[in-house]
Amino acid sequence: MIRDAGAGDWPTIHPFFREIVARGHSYAFPEDLSLEQARGWWMESPPGRTVVAVDGATILGSAKMGPNRPGRGAHVATASFMVDPRHAGRGVGRALGEHVVAWARAAGYRSIQFNAVVETNEVAVRLWRSLGFEVLTTVPEAFDHPDHGLVGLHVMFLNLSGPDGSAGPRSE
């Protein structure tokens, strides 16, 4: 089940947020953020939204979503995803990805843009491609990976308008 994240969920999200950021394989967030500092990097305020994937009372992963840019860029959505490593391989990332695509489509976004998908994160790249995203470009050497050194960041895109798309322009 996927539901909106509440303030009480953050202390459960934070340990896997901290672990994923510390691994350095997928996010360029600052390391060693306090509980409250990290909250600002993950818990979105409207018009953004943060959700959690749960199995009963157990939080398996989380996603944050909202407009990619304010103002004249607000018709394009963006999102970020984290699955608790203890629950990897269970389809949590796919469920969160499908949820975000459905949310963005229902909210009237014209497209979704991921600004920085680490090219060596093969699981994520494969997942986003399977959901219809395409790599528009790769910014060379934009991410300092702890194992691979300087690697590229993909800009990935999913069109939600057109023949298979959404209901039209997004309303605020």
Short mmCIF file of C-alpha atoms in Angstrom, two decimals:
data_model
loop_
_atom_site.label_atom_id
_atom_site.label_comp_id
_atom_site.label_asym_id
_atom_site.label_seq_id
_atom_site.Cartn_x
_atom_site.Cartn_y
_atom_site.Cartn_z
CA MET A 1 0.00 0.00 0.00
CA ILE A 2 1.17 3.52 -0.74
CA ARG A 3 -0.02 6.42 1.39
CA ASP A 4 0.90 10.01 2.13
CA ALA A 5 3.81 10.30 4.55
CA GLY A 6 3.06 12.00 7.82
CA ALA A 7 5.40 13.82 10.19
CA GLY A 8 5.51 10.70 12.36
CA ASP A 9 6.94 8.67 9.46
CA TRP A 10 10.12 10.70 9.13
CA PRO A 11 11.98 9.03 12.04
CA THR A 12 11.43 5.68 10.26
CA ILE A 13 12.39 7.00 6.81
CA HIS A 14 15.52 8.78 8.05
CA PRO A 15 17.64 5.67 8.82
CA PHE A 16 17.37 4.30 5.28
CA PHE A 17 17.67 7.83 3.83
CA ARG A 18 20.92 8.24 5.79
CA GLU A 19 22.18 4.79 4.71
CA ILE A 20 21.43 5.34 1.01
CA VAL A 21 23.02 8.80 0.99
CA ALA A 22 26.10 7.49 2.84
CA ARG A 23 26.57 4.67 0.29
CA GLY A 24 27.03 7.37 -2.34
CA HIS A 25 25.68 5.35 -5.27
CA SER A 26 22.56 7.30 -6.17
CA TYR A 27 22.13 10.67 -4.46
CA ALA A 28 24.29 13.79 -4.23
CA PHE A 29 22.63 14.93 -1.01
CA PRO A 30 25.00 16.21 1.66
CA GLU A 31 26.23 13.49 4.01
CA ASP A 32 25.99 13.60 7.80
CA LEU A 33 22.76 15.61 7.87
CA SER A 34 20.99 15.72 11.21
CA LEU A 35 17.49 14.26 11.47
CA GLU A 36 15.98 17.72 11.03
CA GLN A 37 18.33 18.84 8.26
CA ALA A 38 17.63 15.68 6.25
CA ARG A 39 13.87 16.18 6.67
CA GLY A 40 14.12 19.31 4.52
CA TRP A 41 15.74 17.32 1.70
CA TRP A 42 12.99 14.66 1.62
CA MET A 43 9.68 15.70 3.17
CA GLU A 44 7.91 17.86 0.57
CA SER A 45 5.51 20.73 1.21
CA PRO A 46 2.60 21.47 -1.13
CA PRO A 47 2.41 21.51 -4.06
CA GLY A 48 4.88 18.66 -3.56
CA ARG A 49 4.03 15.43 -1.84
CA THR A 50 5.91 12.64 -0.03
CA VAL A 51 4.53 9.11 0.17
CA VAL A 52 5.54 5.86 1.80
CA ALA A 53 5.11 2.27 0.63
CA VAL A 54 4.05 0.16 3.59
CA ASP A 55 3.42 -3.46 4.47
CA GLY A 56 1.26 -3.22 7.55
CA ALA A 57 3.13 -0.88 9.90
CA THR A 58 6.50 -1.41 8.14
CA ILE A 59 7.72 1.37 5.85
CA LEU A 60 9.40 -0.27 2.86
CA GLY A 61 10.32 2.84 0.88
CA SER A 62 9.39 6.41 0.09
CA ALA A 63 9.03 8.80 -2.84
CA LYS A 64 8.81 12.56 -3.07
CA MET A 65 7.24 14.34 -6.00
CA GLY A 66 6.10 17.72 -7.23
CA PRO A 67 6.77 20.31 -9.89
CA ASN A 68 10.24 20.13 -11.42
CA ARG A 69 10.50 23.93 -11.45
CA PRO A 70 8.27 26.69 -10.10
CA GLY A 71 6.24 29.10 -12.20
CA ARG A 72 6.54 28.48 -15.93
CA GLY A 73 8.12 25.07 -15.33
CA ALA A 74 5.42 23.82 -12.97
CA HIS A 75 3.67 21.77 -15.68
CA VAL A 76 6.56 19.24 -15.56
CA ALA A 77 6.72 16.91 -12.55
CA THR A 78 9.78 15.38 -10.93
CA ALA A 79 10.28 12.76 -8.26
CA SER A 80 12.88 10.95 -6.17
CA PHE A 81 12.71 7.46 -4.71
CA MET A 82 14.31 5.49 -1.89
CA VAL A 83 13.68 1.86 -1.00
CA ASP A 84 14.90 0.62 2.36
CA PRO A 85 17.78 -1.72 1.39
CA ARG A 86 16.33 -4.36 3.73
CA HIS A 87 13.29 -4.52 1.43
CA ALA A 88 14.99 -4.31 -1.98
CA GLY A 89 13.92 -6.76 -4.67
CA ARG A 90 10.27 -6.86 -3.59
CA GLY A 91 8.87 -4.52 -6.25
CA VAL A 92 8.68 -1.51 -3.93
CA GLY A 93 10.50 0.80 -6.36
CA ARG A 94 8.20 -0.23 -9.21
CA ALA A 95 5.10 0.31 -7.06
CA LEU A 96 6.34 3.77 -6.05
CA GLY A 97 7.25 4.60 -9.66
CA GLU A 98 3.85 3.53 -10.97
CA HIS A 99 2.20 5.54 -8.18
CA VAL A 100 4.13 8.69 -9.12
CA VAL A 101 3.34 8.32 -12.83
CA ALA A 102 -0.37 7.85 -12.06
CA TRP A 103 -0.33 10.79 -9.63
CA ALA A 104 1.38 13.10 -12.13
CA ARG A 105 -1.01 12.07 -14.91
CA ALA A 106 -4.08 12.58 -12.67
CA ALA A 107 -2.74 15.95 -11.47
CA GLY A 108 -2.51 17.11 -15.10
CA TYR A 109 1.27 17.33 -15.44
CA ARG A 110 2.39 17.25 -19.09
CA SER A 111 5.52 15.19 -18.38
CA ILE A 112 7.92 13.93 -15.74
CA GLN A 113 11.61 14.80 -15.75
CA PHE A 114 14.23 13.14 -13.58
CA ASN A 115 17.16 15.54 -13.42
CA ALA A 116 19.91 13.28 -12.10
CA VAL A 117 19.74 9.49 -12.46
CA VAL A 118 23.23 8.08 -11.88
CA GLU A 119 24.15 6.16 -15.04
CA THR A 120 25.71 3.29 -13.05
CA ASN A 121 22.47 2.80 -11.08
CA GLU A 122 21.41 0.08 -13.51
CA VAL A 123 18.43 -1.08 -11.44
CA ALA A 124 16.90 2.41 -11.45
CA VAL A 125 17.67 3.07 -15.12
CA ARG A 126 16.12 -0.28 -16.11
CA LEU A 127 13.02 0.43 -13.97
CA TRP A 128 12.46 3.92 -15.39
CA ARG A 129 12.92 2.67 -18.96
CA SER A 130 10.37 -0.10 -18.29
CA LEU A 131 7.89 2.58 -17.18
CA GLY A 132 8.39 4.46 -20.46
CA PHE A 133 11.08 6.98 -19.52
CA GLU A 134 13.81 7.79 -22.02
CA VAL A 135 17.29 9.17 -21.46
CA LEU A 136 17.36 12.61 -23.08
CA THR A 137 21.00 13.24 -22.33
CA THR A 138 23.78 12.27 -19.98
CA VAL A 139 25.83 14.93 -18.27
CA PRO A 140 29.36 13.49 -18.28
CA GLU A 141 31.29 13.14 -15.03
CA ALA A 142 28.55 14.94 -13.05
CA PHE A 143 28.49 12.46 -10.15
CA ASP A 144 31.42 11.36 -8.00
CA HIS A 145 30.69 7.67 -7.38
CA PRO A 146 32.69 6.05 -4.55
CA ASP A 147 33.44 2.91 -6.62
CA HIS A 148 33.48 4.13 -10.23
CA GLY A 149 34.83 7.66 -9.88
CA LEU A 150 33.28 10.38 -12.03
CA VAL A 151 30.22 9.02 -13.86
CA GLY A 152 27.39 10.60 -15.81
CA LEU A 153 23.98 11.71 -14.68
CA HIS A 154 21.06 10.89 -16.97
CA VAL A 155 18.26 13.36 -17.54
CA MET A 156 15.24 11.08 -18.02
CA PHE A 157 11.85 12.05 -19.40
CA LEU A 158 8.32 10.64 -19.67
CA ASN A 159 5.74 12.37 -21.85
CA LEU A 160 2.29 12.35 -20.24
CA SER A 161 0.54 14.38 -22.95
CA GLY A 162 -0.49 13.33 -26.39
CA PRO A 163 -2.22 10.16 -27.56
CA ASP A 164 -1.52 8.13 -24.40
CA GLY A 165 -1.28 11.09 -22.05
CA SER A 166 -3.14 13.05 -19.48
CA ALA A 167 -6.28 15.09 -19.41
CA GLY A 168 -4.56 18.32 -20.41
CA PRO A 169 -2.96 21.33 -18.73
CA ARG A 170 -2.30 21.17 -15.02
CA SER A 171 -4.38 23.35 -12.73
CA GLU A 172 -2.86 24.83 -9.60
#
